[in-house]
Coordinates of C-alpha atoms in Angstrom, one line a residue:
M1 CA 32.6 -115.6 -115.7
G2 CA 34.9 -114.3 -113.1
D3 CA 38.6 -114.6 -113.0
D4 CA 39.8 -117.0 -110.4
R5 CA 43.4 -115.6 -110.5
E6 CA 44.4 -114.1 -107.3
S7 CA 45.0 -110.4 -107.5
G8 CA 48.6 -109.3 -106.8
P9 CA 51.3 -107.4 -108.3
S10 CA 52.1 -107.9 -112.0
V11 CA 54.8 -110.2 -113.1
P12 CA 58.0 -108.2 -113.6
E13 CA 58.5 -107.1 -117.2
G14 CA 55.4 -109.3 -118.1
R15 CA 57.5 -112.3 -119.0
A16 CA 55.8 -115.5 -120.3
P17 CA 55.8 -118.6 -118.1
W18 CA 58.3 -120.3 -120.3
E19 CA 60.7 -117.4 -119.8
R20 CA 60.5 -117.5 -116.0
P21 CA 63.3 -119.2 -114.0
I22 CA 62.3 -122.3 -112.2
S23 CA 64.7 -122.0 -109.4
A24 CA 64.2 -120.0 -106.3
I25 CA 67.8 -120.0 -105.2
G26 CA 68.8 -116.7 -103.8
R27 CA 65.3 -115.7 -102.8
T28 CA 64.6 -115.2 -99.1
G29 CA 61.3 -116.5 -97.7
A30 CA 59.3 -115.4 -94.7
D31 CA 61.0 -117.8 -92.4
G32 CA 64.4 -116.5 -93.2
R33 CA 65.5 -119.5 -95.3
S34 CA 66.7 -118.7 -98.7
G35 CA 65.7 -120.6 -101.8
Q36 CA 64.0 -123.7 -100.0
R37 CA 60.4 -124.4 -99.7
P38 CA 58.9 -126.6 -97.0
S39 CA 58.0 -130.1 -98.0
R40 CA 54.4 -131.4 -97.9
S41 CA 55.0 -133.3 -94.7
E42 CA 56.0 -130.1 -92.9
R43 CA 52.9 -128.2 -94.1
P44 CA 49.9 -127.8 -91.7
S45 CA 47.3 -130.5 -92.0
T46 CA 44.3 -128.1 -92.0
P47 CA 41.9 -128.5 -94.8
D48 CA 42.3 -126.6 -97.9
S49 CA 39.1 -124.7 -97.1
E50 CA 40.5 -123.5 -93.8
T51 CA 44.1 -123.1 -94.7
P52 CA 45.0 -120.4 -97.1
P53 CA 47.1 -121.4 -100.0
Q54 CA 50.7 -121.1 -99.4
P55 CA 52.8 -119.1 -101.7
G56 CA 54.1 -121.3 -104.4
D57 CA 51.7 -124.2 -103.6
S58 CA 49.5 -125.5 -106.4
G59 CA 46.7 -127.9 -106.4
R60 CA 45.0 -129.9 -109.1
L61 CA 42.7 -127.1 -110.0
G62 CA 44.5 -124.3 -108.2
K63 CA 46.6 -121.7 -110.0
R64 CA 49.8 -120.1 -109.0
S65 CA 49.8 -116.8 -107.6
P66 CA 51.4 -114.3 -109.9
R67 CA 53.4 -113.0 -107.0
N68 CA 55.3 -116.2 -106.7
A69 CA 55.1 -117.3 -110.3
D70 CA 58.8 -117.2 -110.7
T71 CA 59.5 -119.6 -107.7
V72 CA 58.5 -122.9 -109.2
S73 CA 61.0 -125.6 -108.3
V74 CA 61.9 -128.7 -110.3
A75 CA 60.3 -131.0 -107.7
E76 CA 57.0 -129.2 -107.8
L77 CA 56.9 -129.3 -111.5
V78 CA 57.6 -133.1 -111.5
D79 CA 55.0 -133.5 -108.7
K80 CA 52.4 -131.6 -110.7
M81 CA 53.0 -133.7 -113.8
S82 CA 52.7 -137.0 -111.7
R83 CA 49.4 -135.9 -110.3
S84 CA 47.9 -135.0 -113.6
G85 CA 49.2 -138.0 -115.4
S86 CA 49.2 -140.6 -112.5
M87 CA 52.8 -141.4 -113.4
R88 CA 53.9 -141.6 -109.8
K89 CA 51.8 -142.1 -106.8
V90 CA 54.4 -141.0 -104.3
P91 CA 55.9 -137.7 -104.8
A92 CA 59.6 -137.7 -104.8
E93 CA 61.4 -135.8 -102.2
R94 CA 63.0 -132.6 -103.4
P95 CA 66.7 -132.9 -103.2
D96 CA 68.5 -130.6 -101.0
V97 CA 69.9 -127.4 -102.6
E98 CA 73.1 -126.1 -101.5
E99 CA 72.8 -122.8 -99.8
P100 CA 74.4 -119.8 -101.6
T101 CA 77.8 -118.9 -100.2
E102 CA 77.2 -115.2 -100.1
V103 CA 74.4 -112.7 -100.4
I104 CA 75.5 -109.3 -101.7
A105 CA 73.3 -106.5 -100.6
P106 CA 72.4 -103.8 -103.1
I107 CA 74.7 -100.7 -103.2
T108 CA 73.0 -97.5 -102.3
D109 CA 74.2 -93.9 -101.6
S110 CA 74.4 -94.8 -97.9
T111 CA 76.6 -97.8 -98.5
P112 CA 80.1 -97.1 -97.0
S113 CA 83.1 -97.3 -99.3
P114 CA 84.9 -100.6 -98.9
A115 CA 88.4 -100.5 -97.6
R116 CA 91.2 -100.7 -100.2
A117 CA 92.9 -104.0 -100.3
V118 CA 96.2 -102.4 -101.3
P119 CA 96.7 -98.8 -100.3
S120 CA 98.0 -96.6 -103.2
P121 CA 101.5 -95.3 -102.7
P122 CA 101.8 -91.7 -101.5
H123 CA 102.8 -89.0 -104.0
A124 CA 106.4 -87.9 -103.7
A125 CA 106.7 -84.5 -102.2
P126 CA 108.9 -82.0 -104.0
V127 CA 112.4 -81.8 -102.7
P128 CA 114.3 -78.6 -103.1
V129 CA 117.5 -78.9 -105.2
G130 CA 120.5 -76.8 -104.7
A131 CA 121.4 -74.4 -102.0
P132 CA 118.6 -72.4 -100.4
A133 CA 118.2 -68.9 -101.8
T134 CA 119.3 -67.4 -98.5
D135 CA 122.6 -69.3 -98.6
R136 CA 123.4 -68.4 -102.2
P137 CA 126.1 -65.7 -102.8
A138 CA 124.8 -62.4 -104.0
L139 CA 125.4 -61.5 -107.7
T140 CA 128.2 -59.2 -108.4
R141 CA 127.6 -55.9 -110.0
L142 CA 129.1 -57.1 -113.3
A143 CA 126.9 -60.2 -113.3
M144 CA 123.8 -58.2 -112.6
S145 CA 124.8 -55.8 -115.4
R146 CA 125.1 -58.7 -117.8
V147 CA 121.7 -60.0 -116.8
R148 CA 120.1 -56.6 -117.3
R149 CA 121.9 -56.3 -120.7
R150 CA 120.6 -59.7 -121.9
R151 CA 117.0 -58.7 -120.9
R152 CA 117.4 -55.4 -122.6
V153 CA 118.6 -57.0 -125.8
R154 CA 115.7 -59.5 -125.8
M155 CA 113.2 -56.6 -125.3
I156 CA 114.9 -54.6 -128.1
G157 CA 114.9 -57.6 -130.4
R158 CA 111.2 -58.3 -129.8
S159 CA 110.4 -54.7 -130.4
L160 CA 112.3 -54.6 -133.6
V161 CA 110.6 -57.7 -134.9
S162 CA 107.2 -56.2 -134.1
L163 CA 108.1 -52.9 -135.7
I164 CA 109.4 -54.6 -138.9
A165 CA 106.2 -56.6 -139.1
I166 CA 104.1 -53.5 -138.7
L167 CA 106.2 -51.6 -141.3
S168 CA 106.0 -54.5 -143.7
V169 CA 102.2 -54.5 -143.5
A170 CA 102.0 -50.8 -143.8
L171 CA 104.5 -50.7 -146.7
T172 CA 102.6 -53.4 -148.5
G173 CA 99.4 -51.4 -148.2
V174 CA 101.2 -48.2 -149.4
V175 CA 102.7 -50.0 -152.4
W176 CA 99.3 -51.6 -153.2
G177 CA 97.6 -48.3 -153.0
Y178 CA 100.2 -46.6 -155.1
L179 CA 100.0 -49.2 -157.8
R180 CA 96.2 -49.1 -157.7
N181 CA 96.2 -45.3 -158.0
T182 CA 98.7 -45.2 -160.9
D183 CA 96.8 -47.9 -162.7
Q184 CA 93.7 -45.8 -162.4
G185 CA 95.6 -43.0 -164.1
F186 CA 95.9 -45.0 -167.3
L187 CA 93.2 -44.2 -169.9
Q188 CA 92.1 -47.6 -171.2
V189 CA 91.3 -48.1 -174.9
A190 CA 90.5 -51.2 -177.0
A191 CA 93.4 -51.9 -179.3
L192 CA 94.6 -55.6 -179.2
D193 CA 93.6 -58.5 -181.5
P194 CA 94.8 -61.6 -179.6
D195 CA 93.1 -64.1 -181.8
S196 CA 94.5 -62.7 -185.1
T197 CA 95.3 -65.3 -187.8
D198 CA 98.1 -63.1 -189.0
V199 CA 100.4 -64.2 -186.1
V200 CA 103.3 -66.3 -187.4
D201 CA 104.6 -69.2 -185.2
A202 CA 102.6 -68.2 -182.1
A203 CA 104.3 -71.1 -180.2
G204 CA 107.7 -69.7 -181.1
Q205 CA 106.7 -66.4 -179.6
Y206 CA 105.6 -67.8 -176.3
G207 CA 106.9 -65.8 -173.4
D208 CA 107.9 -62.8 -175.5
E209 CA 106.7 -59.3 -174.7
T210 CA 105.7 -57.2 -177.7
Y211 CA 104.6 -53.6 -177.3
L212 CA 103.2 -51.3 -180.0
I213 CA 104.2 -47.8 -179.0
V214 CA 102.5 -44.9 -180.8
G215 CA 103.1 -41.2 -180.6
T216 CA 100.1 -39.2 -181.8
D217 CA 100.2 -35.7 -183.2
T218 CA 96.8 -34.6 -181.9
R219 CA 96.4 -30.8 -181.8
A220 CA 93.7 -30.8 -179.1
G221 CA 94.1 -30.0 -175.4
A222 CA 97.5 -29.8 -173.8
S223 CA 99.3 -31.0 -176.9
G224 CA 98.2 -27.8 -178.8
E225 CA 99.8 -25.8 -176.0
V226 CA 103.2 -27.3 -176.4
G227 CA 103.6 -26.3 -180.0
A228 CA 101.9 -29.1 -181.8
G229 CA 99.6 -26.8 -183.7
T230 CA 95.9 -26.2 -183.6
V231 CA 92.9 -28.2 -184.5
A232 CA 92.4 -25.8 -187.5
D233 CA 95.7 -27.0 -188.9
A234 CA 94.8 -30.7 -188.7
E235 CA 91.7 -32.3 -187.2
G236 CA 91.7 -35.7 -185.4
S237 CA 94.9 -37.6 -184.6
R238 CA 97.6 -39.4 -186.5
S239 CA 100.3 -41.9 -185.6
D240 CA 103.3 -39.6 -186.0
T241 CA 105.6 -42.3 -184.5
V242 CA 105.0 -46.1 -184.7
M243 CA 107.5 -48.4 -183.0
L244 CA 107.1 -52.1 -182.4
V245 CA 109.2 -53.3 -179.4
N246 CA 110.0 -57.0 -178.9
I247 CA 111.6 -58.5 -175.8
P248 CA 112.3 -62.2 -176.0
A249 CA 111.3 -64.6 -173.2
D250 CA 114.9 -64.8 -171.8
R251 CA 115.1 -60.9 -171.7
S252 CA 118.5 -61.1 -173.4
R253 CA 117.9 -58.2 -175.8
V254 CA 115.5 -55.6 -176.9
V255 CA 114.5 -55.0 -180.6
A256 CA 112.6 -51.9 -181.6
V257 CA 111.4 -51.6 -185.2
S258 CA 110.3 -48.2 -186.5
F259 CA 107.6 -47.8 -189.2
P260 CA 107.6 -44.8 -191.6
R261 CA 104.4 -42.8 -191.1
D262 CA 103.9 -42.7 -194.9
L263 CA 104.4 -46.5 -195.4
D264 CA 102.1 -47.9 -198.1
V265 CA 99.8 -50.4 -196.5
T266 CA 96.6 -52.4 -197.1
R267 CA 94.1 -51.2 -194.5
P268 CA 91.9 -54.0 -193.1
E269 CA 88.2 -53.6 -192.4
C270 CA 88.0 -51.2 -189.5
E271 CA 85.6 -49.5 -187.1
A272 CA 85.6 -45.7 -187.1
F273 CA 87.4 -44.1 -184.1
D274 CA 86.6 -40.8 -182.4
N275 CA 90.0 -39.3 -181.5
V276 CA 88.5 -36.7 -179.2
T277 CA 86.7 -39.2 -176.9
N278 CA 88.9 -42.2 -177.6
T279 CA 85.9 -44.4 -178.4
Y280 CA 84.6 -46.3 -181.4
T281 CA 81.5 -45.1 -183.2
G282 CA 80.2 -48.3 -184.7
E283 CA 80.6 -47.2 -188.3
M284 CA 82.5 -49.7 -190.4
F285 CA 85.0 -48.9 -193.2
P286 CA 85.8 -51.6 -195.8
E287 CA 89.3 -52.9 -196.7
A288 CA 91.3 -50.5 -198.8
Y289 CA 94.6 -50.6 -200.7
G290 CA 97.3 -48.0 -201.0
D291 CA 96.6 -46.2 -197.7
K292 CA 99.2 -44.4 -195.6
L293 CA 100.0 -46.0 -192.2
N294 CA 99.2 -42.8 -190.2
A295 CA 95.9 -42.4 -192.0
T296 CA 95.0 -45.9 -190.8
Y297 CA 95.2 -44.7 -187.2
A298 CA 93.3 -41.5 -188.0
L299 CA 90.4 -43.5 -189.4
G300 CA 90.2 -46.7 -187.3
G301 CA 92.2 -45.8 -184.2
P302 CA 94.4 -48.2 -182.2
K303 CA 92.4 -51.3 -183.3
C304 CA 93.0 -50.7 -187.0
L305 CA 96.6 -49.8 -186.5
V306 CA 97.3 -53.0 -184.5
K307 CA 95.7 -55.2 -187.1
T308 CA 97.8 -53.5 -189.8
I309 CA 101.1 -53.9 -188.0
Q310 CA 100.3 -57.4 -186.9
K311 CA 99.7 -58.4 -190.5
I312 CA 103.0 -56.8 -191.7
S313 CA 105.2 -58.2 -188.9
G314 CA 103.5 -61.5 -187.9
L315 CA 104.3 -60.7 -184.3
R316 CA 101.7 -61.2 -181.6
I317 CA 101.2 -57.7 -180.1
G318 CA 100.3 -58.1 -176.4
H319 CA 100.5 -54.5 -175.2
F320 CA 99.5 -51.1 -176.7
V321 CA 100.8 -47.7 -175.5
G322 CA 99.7 -44.4 -177.0
M323 CA 101.2 -41.1 -176.0
D324 CA 100.6 -37.6 -177.1
F325 CA 103.0 -34.6 -177.2
A326 CA 102.3 -33.4 -173.7
G327 CA 103.0 -36.8 -172.2
F328 CA 106.3 -37.1 -174.0
E329 CA 107.5 -33.7 -172.8
S330 CA 106.6 -34.5 -169.1
M331 CA 108.5 -37.8 -169.2
V332 CA 111.7 -36.1 -170.4
D333 CA 111.5 -33.4 -167.7
E334 CA 110.9 -36.0 -165.0
V335 CA 114.2 -37.8 -165.7
G336 CA 116.1 -34.5 -165.7
G337 CA 116.4 -34.1 -169.4
V338 CA 118.1 -36.3 -172.0
E339 CA 121.6 -35.9 -173.5
V340 CA 121.8 -35.8 -177.3
C341 CA 124.5 -35.0 -179.8
T342 CA 124.2 -33.4 -183.2
P343 CA 127.2 -33.0 -185.6
Q344 CA 125.8 -29.7 -186.9
P345 CA 123.0 -27.3 -185.8
L346 CA 119.5 -28.7 -186.3
V347 CA 117.3 -26.3 -188.2
D348 CA 113.8 -27.1 -189.4
Y349 CA 112.1 -24.6 -191.8
E350 CA 108.8 -25.1 -190.0
L351 CA 110.0 -25.4 -186.3
G352 CA 113.0 -23.1 -186.6
D353 CA 116.2 -23.5 -184.8
V354 CA 115.8 -26.7 -182.8
L355 CA 119.4 -27.0 -181.7
P356 CA 121.3 -23.9 -182.7
N357 CA 124.6 -25.3 -181.5
A358 CA 126.4 -28.5 -182.6
G359 CA 127.8 -31.1 -180.1
T360 CA 126.7 -32.9 -177.1
Q361 CA 124.0 -31.2 -174.9
R362 CA 121.2 -32.0 -172.5
I363 CA 117.8 -30.9 -173.6
D364 CA 114.5 -30.5 -171.7
G365 CA 111.1 -31.8 -172.6
R366 CA 110.0 -28.9 -174.9
T367 CA 113.2 -29.0 -177.0
A368 CA 113.2 -32.8 -177.1
L369 CA 109.7 -32.7 -178.5
N370 CA 110.8 -30.6 -181.4
Y371 CA 114.0 -32.7 -181.8
V372 CA 112.0 -35.9 -182.5
R373 CA 109.3 -34.1 -184.5
A374 CA 111.4 -32.2 -187.0
R375 CA 111.1 -33.7 -190.5
N376 CA 112.0 -30.8 -192.7
V377 CA 115.7 -30.6 -192.1
E378 CA 117.5 -29.6 -195.2
S379 CA 120.9 -31.0 -194.1
E380 CA 119.4 -34.5 -193.7
G381 CA 117.8 -34.6 -197.1
N382 CA 115.8 -37.8 -196.5
G383 CA 112.6 -36.5 -194.8
D384 CA 111.0 -39.1 -192.6
Y385 CA 114.1 -41.4 -192.3
G386 CA 116.3 -38.6 -190.9
R387 CA 113.6 -38.0 -188.2
I388 CA 113.3 -41.8 -187.4
K389 CA 117.1 -41.9 -187.0
R390 CA 117.0 -39.0 -184.5
Q391 CA 114.1 -40.7 -182.6
Q392 CA 116.0 -43.9 -182.3
R393 CA 119.1 -42.1 -181.0
F394 CA 117.0 -40.0 -178.6
L395 CA 115.2 -43.1 -177.3
S396 CA 118.5 -44.9 -176.8
S397 CA 119.7 -42.1 -174.6
L398 CA 116.3 -41.9 -172.8
L399 CA 116.4 -45.7 -172.2
R400 CA 119.9 -45.5 -170.7
S401 CA 118.6 -42.7 -168.4
A402 CA 115.4 -44.5 -167.4
L403 CA 117.1 -47.8 -166.7
S404 CA 120.0 -46.2 -164.7
N405 CA 120.1 -46.3 -161.0
K406 CA 119.6 -42.6 -160.9
V407 CA 115.9 -43.2 -161.8
L408 CA 115.1 -46.8 -160.7
L409 CA 116.7 -46.3 -157.3
D410 CA 115.4 -42.7 -156.8
P411 CA 111.8 -42.9 -155.5
G412 CA 111.1 -39.3 -156.4
K413 CA 112.2 -39.5 -160.0
L414 CA 110.7 -43.0 -160.5
N415 CA 107.4 -41.8 -159.1
G416 CA 107.5 -38.7 -161.3
F417 CA 108.4 -40.7 -164.4
V418 CA 105.6 -43.2 -163.8
N419 CA 103.1 -40.4 -163.1
A420 CA 104.0 -38.6 -166.2
F421 CA 103.8 -41.8 -168.2
T422 CA 100.3 -42.6 -166.8
S423 CA 98.8 -39.2 -167.0
D424 CA 99.1 -38.6 -170.7
T425 CA 98.9 -42.2 -172.2
F426 CA 96.1 -44.5 -173.3
V427 CA 96.9 -48.2 -173.1
E428 CA 95.6 -51.7 -173.2
N429 CA 97.0 -54.6 -171.1
V430 CA 99.6 -52.3 -169.4
K431 CA 99.9 -51.9 -165.7
T432 CA 102.4 -50.0 -163.5
Q433 CA 103.6 -53.2 -161.8
D434 CA 104.3 -54.8 -165.2
L435 CA 106.3 -51.8 -166.3
V436 CA 108.4 -51.7 -163.2
T437 CA 109.0 -55.4 -163.3
L438 CA 110.0 -55.2 -167.0
G439 CA 112.3 -52.2 -166.3
R440 CA 114.1 -54.1 -163.5
S441 CA 114.5 -57.2 -165.7
L442 CA 116.0 -55.0 -168.4
Q443 CA 118.4 -53.4 -166.0
N444 CA 120.8 -56.2 -166.6
V445 CA 120.6 -55.8 -170.3
D446 CA 123.6 -54.1 -171.8
A447 CA 122.9 -51.1 -174.0
G448 CA 124.6 -53.0 -176.8
A449 CA 121.8 -55.6 -176.7
V450 CA 119.2 -52.9 -177.6
T451 CA 118.8 -52.5 -181.3
F452 CA 116.6 -50.1 -183.3
L453 CA 115.7 -51.1 -186.9
T454 CA 113.8 -49.3 -189.6
I455 CA 111.4 -50.9 -192.1
P456 CA 113.1 -50.9 -195.4
T457 CA 111.4 -49.4 -198.5
T458 CA 112.1 -49.3 -202.2
G459 CA 111.1 -45.7 -203.0
T460 CA 107.7 -43.9 -203.3
N461 CA 104.7 -44.4 -205.5
D462 CA 102.5 -41.9 -207.3
Y463 CA 100.7 -41.1 -204.1
G464 CA 103.9 -40.3 -202.2
N465 CA 103.6 -43.5 -200.2
E466 CA 106.8 -45.4 -199.2
I467 CA 106.8 -48.8 -201.0
P468 CA 107.7 -51.6 -198.5
N469 CA 110.4 -54.1 -199.3
E470 CA 108.4 -57.2 -198.4
D471 CA 111.2 -59.7 -198.6
A472 CA 113.5 -57.7 -196.4
I473 CA 110.6 -57.0 -194.0
G474 CA 109.8 -60.7 -193.8
A475 CA 113.5 -61.5 -193.1
I476 CA 113.6 -58.9 -190.2
F477 CA 110.6 -60.3 -188.4
Q478 CA 111.6 -63.9 -189.0
A479 CA 114.9 -63.2 -187.4
I480 CA 113.1 -61.6 -184.4
I481 CA 110.8 -64.6 -184.0
D482 CA 113.8 -67.0 -184.3
D483 CA 115.8 -64.9 -181.9
A484 CA 118.5 -64.7 -184.6
P485 CA 121.4 -62.2 -184.4
L486 CA 120.7 -58.8 -185.9
P487 CA 123.1 -56.2 -187.5
G488 CA 125.0 -54.1 -184.9
E489 CA 123.8 -56.2 -182.0
E490 CA 126.3 -56.7 -179.2
R491 CA 124.5 -59.3 -177.2
A492 CA 126.5 -61.6 -175.0
E493 CA 125.8 -65.2 -175.9
P494 CA 125.1 -67.4 -172.9
V495 CA 127.8 -70.0 -172.2
A496 CA 126.3 -73.5 -172.1
P497 CA 127.7 -75.8 -169.4
E498 CA 129.9 -78.6 -170.7
S499 CA 128.2 -81.9 -170.5
P500 CA 129.5 -85.4 -171.3
A501 CA 128.6 -86.7 -174.7
P502 CA 125.5 -88.9 -174.5
A503 CA 126.0 -92.6 -175.2
A504 CA 125.0 -93.8 -178.6
V505 CA 121.7 -95.5 -178.6
P506 CA 120.0 -97.2 -181.6
D507 CA 117.4 -95.0 -183.3
A508 CA 113.9 -96.0 -182.3
P509 CA 111.5 -96.5 -185.2
L510 CA 109.2 -93.6 -186.0
L511 CA 105.5 -94.4 -185.4
A512 CA 102.7 -92.4 -186.8
V513 CA 100.8 -90.1 -184.4
E514 CA 97.2 -89.0 -184.2
P515 CA 96.7 -86.0 -186.6
G516 CA 94.7 -84.2 -184.0
T517 CA 97.8 -83.9 -181.8
V518 CA 99.8 -82.0 -184.5
S519 CA 99.7 -78.2 -184.8
L520 CA 100.5 -77.0 -188.3
Q521 CA 101.5 -73.8 -190.0
V522 CA 101.4 -74.0 -193.7
S523 CA 103.7 -71.7 -195.8
N524 CA 103.7 -71.2 -199.5
A525 CA 107.2 -71.2 -201.1
S526 CA 105.9 -72.0 -204.6
D527 CA 105.1 -69.7 -207.5
I528 CA 101.3 -70.5 -207.3
P529 CA 99.3 -68.1 -205.2
G530 CA 96.7 -69.5 -202.8
M531 CA 98.4 -72.9 -202.7
A532 CA 99.0 -72.8 -198.9
Q533 CA 95.3 -72.2 -198.2
T534 CA 94.2 -75.1 -200.5
A535 CA 96.7 -77.5 -198.8
S536 CA 95.7 -76.4 -195.3
D537 CA 92.0 -77.0 -196.1
E538 CA 92.8 -80.6 -197.2
L539 CA 95.1 -81.3 -194.2
A540 CA 92.4 -80.0 -191.8
V541 CA 90.0 -82.7 -193.2
Y542 CA 92.4 -85.4 -191.9
G543 CA 92.4 -83.9 -188.4
F544 CA 95.5 -81.8 -188.4
Q545 CA 95.2 -78.6 -186.3
I546 CA 96.0 -75.6 -188.6
L547 CA 97.4 -72.6 -186.7
T548 CA 98.5 -70.1 -189.5
V549 CA 98.5 -70.0 -193.3
G550 CA 100.9 -67.6 -195.2
N551 CA 103.9 -67.2 -197.3
F552 CA 107.3 -68.6 -196.5
S553 CA 109.9 -65.8 -195.9
G554 CA 112.7 -67.4 -197.8
T555 CA 113.3 -70.1 -200.5
A556 CA 112.6 -73.8 -200.6
A557 CA 114.0 -76.2 -203.1
Q558 CA 111.3 -78.8 -202.5
T559 CA 108.3 -79.4 -200.3
V560 CA 109.5 -80.1 -196.7
V561 CA 108.0 -80.5 -193.3
R562 CA 110.0 -78.6 -190.7
Y563 CA 110.0 -79.7 -187.1
S564 CA 111.7 -79.1 -183.7
Q565 CA 113.7 -81.7 -181.8
D566 CA 110.8 -83.6 -180.2
Q567 CA 108.4 -83.4 -183.2
E568 CA 110.0 -85.8 -185.6
A569 CA 107.2 -88.4 -185.5
A570 CA 104.6 -85.7 -186.0
A571 CA 106.5 -84.3 -188.9
A572 CA 106.8 -87.7 -190.5
T573 CA 103.1 -88.2 -190.1
V574 CA 102.4 -84.9 -191.9
A575 CA 104.9 -85.7 -194.6
S576 CA 103.2 -89.0 -195.3
A577 CA 100.1 -87.0 -196.3
I578 CA 102.0 -85.0 -198.9
P579 CA 103.5 -86.9 -201.9
G580 CA 107.2 -86.1 -202.4
A581 CA 107.6 -84.3 -199.1
A582 CA 110.6 -84.7 -196.9
I583 CA 111.3 -83.7 -193.2
E584 CA 113.9 -81.2 -192.0
L585 CA 115.0 -80.2 -188.5
A586 CA 114.3 -76.6 -187.6
P587 CA 114.9 -76.0 -183.8
S588 CA 113.4 -72.5 -183.8
L589 CA 109.9 -73.9 -184.4
N590 CA 109.5 -75.2 -180.8
N591 CA 106.4 -77.4 -180.7
V592 CA 104.9 -76.3 -184.1
V593 CA 105.3 -78.3 -187.3
E594 CA 105.6 -76.2 -190.5
V595 CA 104.7 -77.3 -194.0
V596 CA 106.7 -75.5 -196.6
L597 CA 105.2 -76.0 -200.1
G598 CA 108.0 -75.9 -202.7
S599 CA 107.9 -75.9 -206.5
N600 CA 107.5 -79.8 -206.6
Y601 CA 104.3 -79.8 -204.6
P602 CA 101.8 -81.8 -206.7
G603 CA 98.8 -79.8 -205.7
S604 CA 97.0 -82.5 -203.7
T605 CA 97.3 -84.5 -200.5
Q606 CA 96.5 -88.1 -199.4
Y607 CA 95.5 -89.8 -196.2
P608 CA 98.3 -89.9 -193.7
T609 CA 99.8 -93.1 -192.3
P610 CA 97.5 -94.8 -189.7
F611 CA 98.2 -94.2 -186.1
G612 CA 100.9 -96.5 -184.7
T613 CA 102.3 -97.6 -188.0
R614 CA 106.0 -97.4 -188.7
I615 CA 107.2 -94.6 -191.0
D616 CA 110.5 -94.2 -192.8
P617 CA 110.5 -90.6 -194.0
T618 CA 113.1 -88.9 -196.2
Q619 CA 115.4 -86.7 -194.1
V620 CA 116.9 -83.6 -195.8
E621 CA 119.0 -80.7 -194.6
G622 CA 119.5 -77.2 -195.8
T623 CA 116.8 -77.2 -198.4
T624 CA 115.1 -74.2 -196.9
E625 CA 116.7 -70.8 -196.3
S626 CA 115.2 -67.8 -194.6
A627 CA 115.4 -64.6 -196.6
P628 CA 118.7 -62.8 -195.8
L629 CA 118.7 -59.5 -194.0
P630 CA 119.3 -56.6 -196.4
A631 CA 122.8 -55.4 -196.5
D632 CA 121.8 -51.7 -196.3
L633 CA 119.4 -52.2 -193.4
S634 CA 119.2 -49.1 -191.2
Y635 CA 119.9 -49.7 -187.6
T636 CA 120.9 -48.0 -184.4
N637 CA 122.6 -49.6 -181.4
A638 CA 121.7 -48.1 -178.0
A639 CA 125.3 -48.3 -176.9
D640 CA 126.4 -46.1 -179.8
D641 CA 126.8 -42.6 -178.2
T642 CA 128.9 -41.1 -181.0
C643 CA 128.0 -37.8 -182.4
A644 CA 126.9 -38.7 -186.0

């Protein structure tokens, strides 16, 4: 079948009939009228067969042309419905439609711009202010000179700022390069044991700087050329001088403790050390008793020596410095020599006349080396201790020279001193910048606050080893950890600012804390060996964090739990786990709680008070006392420059 729809252009956008508008208002017909179709009475009376269908007209069987599908009026729609349904026999007249008031033509590129209803105000033209340049009076010579001077000052200022910026960048690069080059001059060697369990009250030592300084008597290389001897005399290397230097966190003093080279020690398990190449071989040596301190270094090198000293002292050694004879001589020469004083000529039957004349004199590096090495001086009569005393007095003078402005503020001497120090030393955890910073921080320390001590002994054994006085040694290092005064020390005590007395407040009840938040060190003050280890194992089961286990350097009348100012609740929780224990304030402990097992310790523990439960502990005072320093302790104060 054919399609009876008239061909024509498609309906715009292909809309459905129910989406098309039924009004033709605004559309212009062929006769010039807009939006109004002629009525049936005005149409020609020609038959349908002769008269072509008019646009928009529709018959009973006719269909609308797609071209005018959108121009169906309401009257036509009603008429169509009346014809099909015979609802009305007379078509109703289409009401008149009001003509549109205005037809707006489309805007194209050729459409002229409409005239503005309100013209925009004109822009204000600039108006010159002041007198014209031609009418201004000419500047005087003085005024022109001032203008030129201001311009010149501005230019000079800008140039200086640029120059300073350039110099700062260049100087930073030079300093960085210098520090990097000097750091590369250090020979690195493995020595430290930071995780050692022999450290006592690690929290109390927080911020302290502790150096182990070792002078070796190797006979190889440059050291043999400066009079140290030959390899045939003694192979390997020994720790001829061992000094432990502690500087507290507030840099208020310096304490140097000297160890006799023949001190009787218990050597820990150590790895063999090759003194020629400064490397470890991998061969292990078991623990040994009755060994000399310098033999410990000869066998196991810096690692073995650090472990041994750390076990004796309880200090956390954070830096290691080893120096041979050649390096020592160079350092003395770089500071221009060191002034020493001897009450009588110093004669050694092996080294000869070290100082043939008595009195104060300045000695060079070669003479200084023999001065600190001589240990066979008949007039001193005490072997190694006379030599240690001379070393301490010499280092006191060297320290005064090194920390003086003559060295620190003299780039040439400071550079030579640092280069000499780096060229003949082997270190771990030591950098040039750290040494310079430390030296400047100590520049404000008076010489009287620098104290040299010597490890006390009680004679010699059958092997010729010096027997250590363990109680006195424990007292010395406990005083160092607690920052307690030392004999001969002339440290200025800081003056605390006056503050008003705090208002009295009622004491808050003590509540038990979680055991896992408490750090403990367990010390044995009873007569039963191994008691501290047993107690620490039991306390660890409850969750307490065990830091160290050892012997208490003092006496305890009963079992007490010592604590610092903010750890009372923690101490009370620990005391609740030990039958018969009391708590005691000990400010030097910082954030660590210490259990001191006295003679009344029952030998067992119990579960602590549950978390959050109130505790009423027994508070005591003065039941524990640190071991007193020996009355005959040998010491040297750096401010003492008398000729003794």
